[in-house]
Short mmCIF file of C-alpha atoms (C1' of nucleotides) in Angstrom, two decimals:
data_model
loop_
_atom_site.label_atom_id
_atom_site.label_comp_id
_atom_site.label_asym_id
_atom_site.label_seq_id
_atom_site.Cartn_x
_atom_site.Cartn_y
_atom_site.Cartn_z
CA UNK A 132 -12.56 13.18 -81.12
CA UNK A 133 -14.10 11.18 -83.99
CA UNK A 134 -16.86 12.09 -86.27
CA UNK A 135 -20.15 9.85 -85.89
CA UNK A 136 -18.34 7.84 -83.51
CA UNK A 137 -18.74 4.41 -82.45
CA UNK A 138 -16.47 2.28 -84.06
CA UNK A 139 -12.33 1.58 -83.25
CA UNK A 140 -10.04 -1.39 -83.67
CA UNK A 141 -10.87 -3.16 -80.28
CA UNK A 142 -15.12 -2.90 -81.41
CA UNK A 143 -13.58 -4.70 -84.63
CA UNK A 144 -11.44 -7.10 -82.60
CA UNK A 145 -14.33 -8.13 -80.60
CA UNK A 146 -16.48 -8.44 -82.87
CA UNK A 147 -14.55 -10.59 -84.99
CA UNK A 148 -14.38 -12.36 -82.75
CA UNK A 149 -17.89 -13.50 -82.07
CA UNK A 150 -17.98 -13.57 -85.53
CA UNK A 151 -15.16 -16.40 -85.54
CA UNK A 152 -16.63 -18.27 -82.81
CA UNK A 153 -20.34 -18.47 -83.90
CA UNK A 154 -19.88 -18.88 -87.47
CA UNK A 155 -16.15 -20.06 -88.03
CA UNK A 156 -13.27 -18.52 -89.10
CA UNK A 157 -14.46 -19.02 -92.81
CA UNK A 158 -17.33 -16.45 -92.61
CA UNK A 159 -15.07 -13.91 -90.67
CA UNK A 160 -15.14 -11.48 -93.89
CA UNK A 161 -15.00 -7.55 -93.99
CA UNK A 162 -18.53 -7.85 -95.39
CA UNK A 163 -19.99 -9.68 -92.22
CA UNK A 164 -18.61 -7.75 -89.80
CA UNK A 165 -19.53 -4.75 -91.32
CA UNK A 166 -23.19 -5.66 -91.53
CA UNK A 167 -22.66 -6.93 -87.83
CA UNK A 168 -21.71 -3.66 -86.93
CA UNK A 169 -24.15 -1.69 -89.14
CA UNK A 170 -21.43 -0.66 -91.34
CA UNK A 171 -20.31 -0.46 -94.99
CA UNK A 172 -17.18 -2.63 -95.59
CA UNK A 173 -14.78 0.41 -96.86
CA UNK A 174 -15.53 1.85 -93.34
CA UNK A 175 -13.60 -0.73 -91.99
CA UNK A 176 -10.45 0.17 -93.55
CA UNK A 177 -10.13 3.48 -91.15
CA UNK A 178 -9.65 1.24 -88.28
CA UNK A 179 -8.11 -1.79 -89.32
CA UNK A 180 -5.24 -2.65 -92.22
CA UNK A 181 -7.78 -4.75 -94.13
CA UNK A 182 -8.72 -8.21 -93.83
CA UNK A 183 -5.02 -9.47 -93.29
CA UNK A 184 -4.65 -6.91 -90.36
CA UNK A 185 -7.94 -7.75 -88.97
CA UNK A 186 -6.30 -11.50 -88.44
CA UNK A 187 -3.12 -10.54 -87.58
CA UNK A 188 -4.85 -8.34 -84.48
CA UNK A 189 -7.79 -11.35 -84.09
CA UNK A 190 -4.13 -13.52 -83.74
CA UNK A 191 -3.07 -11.12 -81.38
CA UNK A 192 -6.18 -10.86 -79.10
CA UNK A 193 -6.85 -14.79 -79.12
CA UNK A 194 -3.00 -15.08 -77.94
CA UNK A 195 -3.48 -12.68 -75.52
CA UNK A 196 -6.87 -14.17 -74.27
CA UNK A 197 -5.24 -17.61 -74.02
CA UNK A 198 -2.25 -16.35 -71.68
CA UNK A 199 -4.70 -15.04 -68.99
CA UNK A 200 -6.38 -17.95 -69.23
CA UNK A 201 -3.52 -20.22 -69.19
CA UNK A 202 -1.44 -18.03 -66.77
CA UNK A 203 -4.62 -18.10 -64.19
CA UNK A 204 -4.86 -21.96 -64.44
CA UNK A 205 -1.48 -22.42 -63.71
CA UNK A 206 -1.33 -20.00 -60.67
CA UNK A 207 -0.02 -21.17 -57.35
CA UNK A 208 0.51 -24.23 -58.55
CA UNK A 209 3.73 -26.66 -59.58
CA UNK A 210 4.69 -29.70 -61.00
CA UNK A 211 1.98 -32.09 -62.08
CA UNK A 212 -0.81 -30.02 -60.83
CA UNK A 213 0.06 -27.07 -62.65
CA UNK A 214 0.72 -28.91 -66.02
CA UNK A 215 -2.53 -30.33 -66.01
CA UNK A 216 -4.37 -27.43 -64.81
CA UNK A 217 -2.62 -25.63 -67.96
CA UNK A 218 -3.26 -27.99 -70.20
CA UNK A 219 -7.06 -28.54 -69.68
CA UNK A 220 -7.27 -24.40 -69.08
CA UNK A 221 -5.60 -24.56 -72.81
CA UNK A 222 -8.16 -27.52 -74.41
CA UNK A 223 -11.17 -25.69 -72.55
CA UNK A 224 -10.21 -21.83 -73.80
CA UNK A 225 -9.84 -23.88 -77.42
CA UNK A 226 -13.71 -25.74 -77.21
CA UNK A 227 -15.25 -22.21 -75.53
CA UNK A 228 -13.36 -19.86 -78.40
CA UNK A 229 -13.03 -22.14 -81.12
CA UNK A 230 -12.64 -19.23 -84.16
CA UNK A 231 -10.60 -17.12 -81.76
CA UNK A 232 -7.91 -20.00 -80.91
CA UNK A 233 -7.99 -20.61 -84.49
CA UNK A 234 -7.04 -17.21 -85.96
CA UNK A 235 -4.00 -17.55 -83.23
CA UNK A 236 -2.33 -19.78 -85.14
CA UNK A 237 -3.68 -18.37 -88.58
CA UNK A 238 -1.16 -15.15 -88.15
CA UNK A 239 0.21 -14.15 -91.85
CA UNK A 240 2.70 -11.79 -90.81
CA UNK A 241 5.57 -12.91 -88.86
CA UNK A 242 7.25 -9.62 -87.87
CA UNK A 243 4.53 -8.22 -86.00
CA UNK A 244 5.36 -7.26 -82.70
CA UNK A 245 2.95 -7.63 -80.52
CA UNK A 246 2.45 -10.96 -82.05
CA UNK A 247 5.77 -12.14 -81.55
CA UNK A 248 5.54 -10.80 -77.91
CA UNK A 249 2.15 -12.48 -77.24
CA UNK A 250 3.41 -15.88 -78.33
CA UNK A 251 6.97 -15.36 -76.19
CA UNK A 252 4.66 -14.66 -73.13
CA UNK A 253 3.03 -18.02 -73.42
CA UNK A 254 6.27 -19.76 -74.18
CA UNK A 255 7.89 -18.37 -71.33
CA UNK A 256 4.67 -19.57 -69.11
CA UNK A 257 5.10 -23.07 -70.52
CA UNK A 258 8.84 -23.16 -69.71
CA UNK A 259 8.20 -21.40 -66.12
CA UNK A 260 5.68 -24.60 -65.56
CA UNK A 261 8.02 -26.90 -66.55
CA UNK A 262 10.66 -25.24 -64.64
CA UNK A 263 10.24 -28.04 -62.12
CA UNK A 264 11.28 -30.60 -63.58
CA UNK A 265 14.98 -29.54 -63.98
CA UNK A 266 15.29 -31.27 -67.42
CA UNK A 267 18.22 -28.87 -68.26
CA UNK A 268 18.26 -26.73 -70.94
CA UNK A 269 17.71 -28.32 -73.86
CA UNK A 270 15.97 -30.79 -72.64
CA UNK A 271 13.42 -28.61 -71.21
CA UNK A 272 13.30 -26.75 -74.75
CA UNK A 273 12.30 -30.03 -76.14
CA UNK A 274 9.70 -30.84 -73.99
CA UNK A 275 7.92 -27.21 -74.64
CA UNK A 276 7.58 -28.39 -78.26
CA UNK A 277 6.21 -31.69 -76.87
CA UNK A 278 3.75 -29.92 -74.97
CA UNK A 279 2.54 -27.65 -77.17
CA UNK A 280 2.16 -30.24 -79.83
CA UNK A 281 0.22 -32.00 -77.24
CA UNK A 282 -1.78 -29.27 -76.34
CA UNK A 283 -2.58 -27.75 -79.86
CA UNK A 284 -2.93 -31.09 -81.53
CA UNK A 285 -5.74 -32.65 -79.01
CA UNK A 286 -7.95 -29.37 -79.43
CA UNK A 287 -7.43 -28.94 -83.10
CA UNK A 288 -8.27 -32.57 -83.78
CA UNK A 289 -11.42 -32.80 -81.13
CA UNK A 290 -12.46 -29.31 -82.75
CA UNK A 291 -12.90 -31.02 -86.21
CA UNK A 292 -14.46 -34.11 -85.19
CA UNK A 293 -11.63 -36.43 -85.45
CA UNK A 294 -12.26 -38.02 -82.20
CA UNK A 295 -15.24 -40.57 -83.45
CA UNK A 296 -15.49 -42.97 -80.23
CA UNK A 297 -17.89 -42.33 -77.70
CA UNK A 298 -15.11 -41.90 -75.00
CA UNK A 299 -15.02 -38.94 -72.60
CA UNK A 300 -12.91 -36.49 -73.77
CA UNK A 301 -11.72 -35.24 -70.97
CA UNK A 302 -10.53 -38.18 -69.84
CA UNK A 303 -8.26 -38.42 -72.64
CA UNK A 304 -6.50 -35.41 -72.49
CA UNK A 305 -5.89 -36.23 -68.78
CA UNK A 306 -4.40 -39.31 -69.84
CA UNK A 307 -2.44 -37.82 -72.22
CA UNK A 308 -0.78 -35.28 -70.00
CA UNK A 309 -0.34 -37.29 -67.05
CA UNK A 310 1.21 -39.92 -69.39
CA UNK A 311 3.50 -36.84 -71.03
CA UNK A 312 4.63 -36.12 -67.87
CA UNK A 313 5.55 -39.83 -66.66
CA UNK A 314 7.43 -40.03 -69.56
CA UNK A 315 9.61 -37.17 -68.81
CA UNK A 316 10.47 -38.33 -65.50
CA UNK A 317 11.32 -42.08 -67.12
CA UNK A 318 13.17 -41.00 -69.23
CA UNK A 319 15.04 -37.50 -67.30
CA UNK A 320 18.87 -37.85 -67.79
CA UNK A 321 18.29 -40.37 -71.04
CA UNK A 322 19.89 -39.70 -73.90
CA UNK A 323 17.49 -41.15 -76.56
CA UNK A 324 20.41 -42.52 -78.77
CA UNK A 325 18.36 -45.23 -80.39
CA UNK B 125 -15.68 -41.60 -124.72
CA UNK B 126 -14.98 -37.87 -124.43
CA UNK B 127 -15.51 -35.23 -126.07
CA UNK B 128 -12.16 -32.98 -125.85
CA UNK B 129 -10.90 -35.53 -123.47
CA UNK B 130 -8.28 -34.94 -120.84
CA UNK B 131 -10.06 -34.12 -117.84
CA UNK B 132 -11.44 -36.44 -115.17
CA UNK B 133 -11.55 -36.56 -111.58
CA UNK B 134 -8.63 -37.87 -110.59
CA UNK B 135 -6.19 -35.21 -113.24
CA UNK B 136 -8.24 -32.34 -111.03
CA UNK B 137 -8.09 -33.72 -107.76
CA UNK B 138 -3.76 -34.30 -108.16
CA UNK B 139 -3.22 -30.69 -109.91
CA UNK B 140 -5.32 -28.92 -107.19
CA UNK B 141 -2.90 -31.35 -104.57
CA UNK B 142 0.06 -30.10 -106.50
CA UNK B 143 -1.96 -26.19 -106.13
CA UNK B 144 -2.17 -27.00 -102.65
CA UNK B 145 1.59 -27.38 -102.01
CA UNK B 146 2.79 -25.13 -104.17
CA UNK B 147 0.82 -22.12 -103.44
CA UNK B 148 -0.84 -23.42 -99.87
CA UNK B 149 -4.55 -24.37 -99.54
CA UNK B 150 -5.58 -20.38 -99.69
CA UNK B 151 -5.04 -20.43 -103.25
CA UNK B 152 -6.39 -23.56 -104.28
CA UNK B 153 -9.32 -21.77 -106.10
CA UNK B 154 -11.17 -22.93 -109.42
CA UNK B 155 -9.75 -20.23 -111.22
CA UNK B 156 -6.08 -21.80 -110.83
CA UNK B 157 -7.08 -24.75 -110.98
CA UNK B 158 -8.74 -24.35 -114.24
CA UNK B 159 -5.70 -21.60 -115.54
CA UNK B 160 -3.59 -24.68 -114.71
CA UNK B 161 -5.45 -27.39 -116.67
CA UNK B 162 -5.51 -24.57 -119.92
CA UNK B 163 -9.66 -24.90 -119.19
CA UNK B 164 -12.24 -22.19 -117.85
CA UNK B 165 -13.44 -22.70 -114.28
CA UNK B 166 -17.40 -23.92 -115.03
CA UNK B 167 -15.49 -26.30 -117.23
CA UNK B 168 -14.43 -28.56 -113.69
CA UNK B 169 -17.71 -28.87 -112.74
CA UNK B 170 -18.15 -31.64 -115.31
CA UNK B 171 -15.90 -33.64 -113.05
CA UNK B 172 -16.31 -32.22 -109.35
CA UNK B 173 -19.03 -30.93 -107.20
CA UNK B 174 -18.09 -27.66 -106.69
CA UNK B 175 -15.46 -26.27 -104.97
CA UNK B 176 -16.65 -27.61 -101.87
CA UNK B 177 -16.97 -31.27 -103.79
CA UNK B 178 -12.93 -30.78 -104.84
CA UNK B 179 -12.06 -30.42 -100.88
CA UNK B 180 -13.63 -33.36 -100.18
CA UNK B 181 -11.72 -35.44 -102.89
CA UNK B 182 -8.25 -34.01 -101.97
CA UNK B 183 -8.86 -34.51 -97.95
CA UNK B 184 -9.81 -38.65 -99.43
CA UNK B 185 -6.67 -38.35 -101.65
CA UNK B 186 -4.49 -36.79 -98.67
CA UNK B 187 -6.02 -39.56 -95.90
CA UNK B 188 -4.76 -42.49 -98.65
CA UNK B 189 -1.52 -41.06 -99.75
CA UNK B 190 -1.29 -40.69 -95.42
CA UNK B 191 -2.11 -44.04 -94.87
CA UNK B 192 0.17 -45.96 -97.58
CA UNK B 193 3.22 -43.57 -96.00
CA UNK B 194 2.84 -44.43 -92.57
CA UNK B 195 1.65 -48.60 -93.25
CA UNK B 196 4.63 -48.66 -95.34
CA UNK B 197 6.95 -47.20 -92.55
CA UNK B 198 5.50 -49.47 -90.04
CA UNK B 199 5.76 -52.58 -92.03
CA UNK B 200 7.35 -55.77 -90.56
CA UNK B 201 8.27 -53.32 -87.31
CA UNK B 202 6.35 -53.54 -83.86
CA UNK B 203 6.35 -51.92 -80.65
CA UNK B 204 8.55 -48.80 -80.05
CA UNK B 205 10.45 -49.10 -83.50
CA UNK B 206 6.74 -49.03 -85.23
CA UNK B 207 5.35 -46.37 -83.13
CA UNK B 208 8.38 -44.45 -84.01
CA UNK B 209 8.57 -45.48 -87.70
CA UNK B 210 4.59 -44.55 -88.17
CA UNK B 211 5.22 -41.07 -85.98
CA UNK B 212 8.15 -40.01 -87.89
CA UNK B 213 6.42 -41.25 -91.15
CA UNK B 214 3.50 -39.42 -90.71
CA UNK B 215 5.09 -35.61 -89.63
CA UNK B 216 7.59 -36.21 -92.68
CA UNK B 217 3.98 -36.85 -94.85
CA UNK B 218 3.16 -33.44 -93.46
CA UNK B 219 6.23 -31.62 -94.30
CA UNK B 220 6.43 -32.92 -97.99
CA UNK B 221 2.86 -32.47 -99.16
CA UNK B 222 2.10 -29.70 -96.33
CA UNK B 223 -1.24 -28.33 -98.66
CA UNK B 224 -2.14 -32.38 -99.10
CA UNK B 225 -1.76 -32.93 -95.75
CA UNK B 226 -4.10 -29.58 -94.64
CA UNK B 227 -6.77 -30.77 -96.65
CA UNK B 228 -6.97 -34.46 -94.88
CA UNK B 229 -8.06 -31.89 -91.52
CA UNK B 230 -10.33 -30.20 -93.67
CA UNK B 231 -13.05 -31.89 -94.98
CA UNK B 232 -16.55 -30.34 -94.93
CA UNK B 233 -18.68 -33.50 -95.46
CA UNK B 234 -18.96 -35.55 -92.46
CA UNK B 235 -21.42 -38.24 -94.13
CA UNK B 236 -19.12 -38.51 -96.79
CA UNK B 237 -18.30 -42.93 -97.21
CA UNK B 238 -14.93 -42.72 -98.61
CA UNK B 239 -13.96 -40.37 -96.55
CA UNK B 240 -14.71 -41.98 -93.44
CA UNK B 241 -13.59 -45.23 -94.79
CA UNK B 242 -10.38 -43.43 -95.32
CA UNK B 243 -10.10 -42.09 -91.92
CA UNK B 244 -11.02 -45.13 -90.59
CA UNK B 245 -8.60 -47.30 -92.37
CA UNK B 246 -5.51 -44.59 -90.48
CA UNK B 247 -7.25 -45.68 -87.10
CA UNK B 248 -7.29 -49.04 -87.39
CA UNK B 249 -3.05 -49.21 -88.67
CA UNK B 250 -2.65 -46.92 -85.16
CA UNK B 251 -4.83 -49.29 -83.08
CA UNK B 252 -2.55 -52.23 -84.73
CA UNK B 253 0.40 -50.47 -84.06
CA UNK B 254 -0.36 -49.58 -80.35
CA UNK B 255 -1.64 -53.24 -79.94
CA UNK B 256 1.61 -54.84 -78.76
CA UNK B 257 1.02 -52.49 -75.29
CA UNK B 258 -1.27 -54.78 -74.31
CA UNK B 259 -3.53 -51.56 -73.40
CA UNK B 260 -6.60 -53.23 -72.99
CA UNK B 261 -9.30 -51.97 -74.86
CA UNK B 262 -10.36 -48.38 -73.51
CA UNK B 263 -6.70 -47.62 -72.61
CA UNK B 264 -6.24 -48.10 -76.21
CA UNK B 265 -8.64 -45.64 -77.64
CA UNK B 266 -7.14 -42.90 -75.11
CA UNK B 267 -3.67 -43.56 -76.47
CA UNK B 268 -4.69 -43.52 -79.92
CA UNK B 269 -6.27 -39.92 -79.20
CA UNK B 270 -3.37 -39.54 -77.54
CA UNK B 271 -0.47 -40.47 -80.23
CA UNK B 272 -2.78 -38.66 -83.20
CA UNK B 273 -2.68 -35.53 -81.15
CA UNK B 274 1.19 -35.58 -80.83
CA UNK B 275 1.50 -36.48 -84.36
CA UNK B 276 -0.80 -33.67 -85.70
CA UNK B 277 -0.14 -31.01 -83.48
CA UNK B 278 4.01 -31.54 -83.81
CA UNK B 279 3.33 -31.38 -87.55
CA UNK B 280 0.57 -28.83 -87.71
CA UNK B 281 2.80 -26.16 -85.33
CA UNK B 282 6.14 -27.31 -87.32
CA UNK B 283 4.28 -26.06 -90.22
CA UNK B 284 2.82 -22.96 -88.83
CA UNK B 285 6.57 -21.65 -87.63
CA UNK B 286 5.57 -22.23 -84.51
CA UNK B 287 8.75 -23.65 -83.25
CA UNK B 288 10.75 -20.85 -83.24
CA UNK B 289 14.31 -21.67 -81.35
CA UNK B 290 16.98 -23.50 -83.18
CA UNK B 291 16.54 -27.30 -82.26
CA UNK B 292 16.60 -29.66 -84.60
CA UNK B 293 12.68 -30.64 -84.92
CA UNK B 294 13.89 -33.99 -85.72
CA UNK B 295 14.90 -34.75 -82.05
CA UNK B 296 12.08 -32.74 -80.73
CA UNK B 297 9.86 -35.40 -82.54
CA UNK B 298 11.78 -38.96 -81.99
CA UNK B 299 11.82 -37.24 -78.11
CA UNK B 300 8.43 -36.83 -78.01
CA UNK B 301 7.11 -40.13 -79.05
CA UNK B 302 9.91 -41.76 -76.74
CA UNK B 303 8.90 -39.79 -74.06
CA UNK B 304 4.95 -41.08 -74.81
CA UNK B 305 5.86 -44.69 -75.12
CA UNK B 306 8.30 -44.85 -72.00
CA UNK B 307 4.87 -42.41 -70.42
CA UNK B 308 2.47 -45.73 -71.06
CA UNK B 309 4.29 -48.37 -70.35
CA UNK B 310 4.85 -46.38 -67.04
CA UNK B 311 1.51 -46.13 -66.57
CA UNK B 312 -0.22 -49.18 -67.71
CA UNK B 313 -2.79 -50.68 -65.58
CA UNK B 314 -2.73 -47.51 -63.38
CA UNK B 315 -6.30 -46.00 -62.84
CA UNK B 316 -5.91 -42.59 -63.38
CA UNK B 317 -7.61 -41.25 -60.39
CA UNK B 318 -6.59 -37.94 -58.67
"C1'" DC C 23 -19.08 -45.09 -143.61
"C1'" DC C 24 -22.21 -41.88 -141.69
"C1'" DC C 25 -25.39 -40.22 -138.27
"C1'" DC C 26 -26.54 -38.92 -133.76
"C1'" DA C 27 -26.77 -38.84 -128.97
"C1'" DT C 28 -23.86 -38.01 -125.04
"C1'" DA C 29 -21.30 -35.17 -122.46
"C1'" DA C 30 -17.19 -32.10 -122.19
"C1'" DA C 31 -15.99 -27.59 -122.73
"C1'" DC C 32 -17.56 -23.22 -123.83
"C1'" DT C 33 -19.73 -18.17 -123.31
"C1'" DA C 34 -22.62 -15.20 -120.75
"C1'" DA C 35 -24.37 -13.65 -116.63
"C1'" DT C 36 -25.08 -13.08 -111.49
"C1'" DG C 37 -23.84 -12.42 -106.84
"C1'" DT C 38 -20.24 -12.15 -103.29
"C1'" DT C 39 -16.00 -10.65 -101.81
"C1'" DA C 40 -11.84 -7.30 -100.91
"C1'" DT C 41 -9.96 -3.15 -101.99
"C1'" DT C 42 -8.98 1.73 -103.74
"C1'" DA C 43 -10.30 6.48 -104.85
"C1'" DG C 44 -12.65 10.21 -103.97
"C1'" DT C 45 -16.66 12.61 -101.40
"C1'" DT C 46 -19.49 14.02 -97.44
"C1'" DA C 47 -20.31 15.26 -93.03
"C1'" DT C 48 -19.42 15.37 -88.09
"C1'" DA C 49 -17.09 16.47 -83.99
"C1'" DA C 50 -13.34 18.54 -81.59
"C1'" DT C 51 -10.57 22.63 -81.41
"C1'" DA C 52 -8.91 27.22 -82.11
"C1'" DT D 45 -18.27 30.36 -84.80
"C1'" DA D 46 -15.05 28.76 -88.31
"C1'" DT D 47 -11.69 25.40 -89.30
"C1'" DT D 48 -9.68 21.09 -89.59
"C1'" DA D 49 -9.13 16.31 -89.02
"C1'" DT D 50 -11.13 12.11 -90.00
"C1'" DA D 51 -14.93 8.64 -89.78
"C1'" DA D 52 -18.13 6.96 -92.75
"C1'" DC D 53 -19.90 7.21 -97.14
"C1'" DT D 54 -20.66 6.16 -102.50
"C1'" DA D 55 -18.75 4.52 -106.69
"C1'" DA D 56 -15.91 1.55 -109.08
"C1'" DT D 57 -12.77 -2.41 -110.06
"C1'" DA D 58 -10.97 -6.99 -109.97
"C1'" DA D 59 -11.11 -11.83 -108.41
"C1'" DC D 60 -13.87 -15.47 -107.22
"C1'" DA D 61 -17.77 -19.36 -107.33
"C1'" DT D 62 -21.62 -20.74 -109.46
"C1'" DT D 63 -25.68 -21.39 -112.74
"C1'" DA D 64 -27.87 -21.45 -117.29
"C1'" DG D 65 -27.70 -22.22 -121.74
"C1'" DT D 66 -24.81 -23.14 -126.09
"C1'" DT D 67 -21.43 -25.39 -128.98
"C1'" DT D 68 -18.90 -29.22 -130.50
"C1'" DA D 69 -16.22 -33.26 -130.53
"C1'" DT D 70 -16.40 -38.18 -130.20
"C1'" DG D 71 -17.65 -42.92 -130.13
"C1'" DG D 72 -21.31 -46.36 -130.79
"C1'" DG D 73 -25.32 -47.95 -133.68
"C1'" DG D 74 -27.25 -48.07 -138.07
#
DNA sequence: CCCCATAAACTAATGTTATTAGTTATAATA
DNA sequence: TATTATAACTAATAACATTAGTTTATGGGG
């Protein structure tokens, strides 16, 4: 089906991926992971839309990767249990795959597809979890963006150092969700005119 | 004192900030840098280290410019009103300089003086801020993780697009930090086991 | 007032990168 | 077996960072 085979776009997915997790996100270039995969750099081009499209699908694969991981986390479980089992699964996929969670929010194009529909899977698995706490609507909608914040800000910041102290990390981002989430019950029904 | 004068340190290191808004960090480069200034590219080394060198002094310039915005908002408040004043302070530091503000995450010198000394300065106003909780002292450093994490992730998705639904981000944020706040004083003293 | 040393800005050159155009060769198919 | 589709190739270009070595302006010392 394909002269000297060996190479297509998931190879180059994967790949880049290693690449993005050993070395950072800053040495991901078409040059590297063509000599990774024994390759000249034009070759690349049959398989992938050059180095934008190679992020876009990296954005696409780390979203995707993140879900499962997320999605099995949260399985079975409800309320508190299942936010913090989330949120930890989230922090820990972030430390393990720290180039691949970054290219997913490093995504140039916006009307990709399967991006868009990778992203809506994991919003939709963050609204399911907080389904429980019948915040209403809007409410609820709120509190996504509060989670995710949470969520995205506590690995990005731990993944470049910014936590100094000698204080367990985990510990932390325990806190910090179980104090999230006792601050949406305190304050269900409020409405935070100040 | 100069030959040719008009260059120095600080004219590069507030173009490239300007660069870094105006065009995102991407295409901060020497070579528009220097096409700004009217000056070829080996020209700026006279006054930085490199390109690697100029990172360094815009993530000290961003962490100073970040500091004087949110002491300034906090100024003569405490409790809630200064956590809120600082939080909102800080994201709106993100949204107006949003390539000064990527830099201050991005610094590749850890051993760098000012640049800890910059950072550290930021922890210390948050630590003041959250000191009329009464935390205690390791309660404290979790909450500071905690509050930097809210503030940087809610600015660093708002940036990225990745609040896609139409809710005003404004009451996402002022939510958020409420939410956190009413969260600790919920659960002050308890010990966090599960 | 002039000289001269300092240092800023320059040109030239190298190596790395992404990307395009056009060629070669392999593997599946007819 | 011959043909065709296409993966991988070479060659070439443009943008970038960086280093080495050169020129030149400027301000302080004579």
């Amino acid at each position: 089906m394909s002269p000297r085979a060996g190479l297509d776009t998931q190879t180059l997915v994967i790949a880049a991926a290693e690449l993005a997790d050993e070395q950072g996100m800053e040495e991901v270039t078409l040059a590297a992971l063509a000599a990774k995969l024994g390759v000249r750099s034009p070759s690349l081009y049959n398989h992938i839309n050059g180095l934008q499209g190679l992020r876009t699908l990296l954005a696409v694969h780390g979203l995707e990767q993140l879900y499962a991981t997320m999605s099995l986390a949260a399985d079975g479980l409800n309320g508190d249990e299942a936010v913090q089992a989330m949120g930890q699964a989230y922090v820990d996929f972030a430390r393990k795959r720290p180039g691949l969670y970054e290219t997913t929010l490093r995504a140039p194009e916006q009307e990709h597809t399967a991006l868009e529909r990778a992203g809506e899977r994991i919003l939709k698995l963050i609204i399911d979890v907080l389904g429980s706490y019948n915040l209403g609507e809007e409410a609820e909608l709120h509190a996504v963006r509060g989670l995710r914040s949470i969520l995205h800000g506590f690995a990005s910041l731990e993944h470049k150092g910014g936590f100094g102290m000698p204080l367990d990390a985990n510990i932390s981002l325990s806190r910090l969700i179980q104090t999230y989430i006792a601050g949406i019950e305190k304050m269900k029904g409020a409405d935070y005119t100040e």
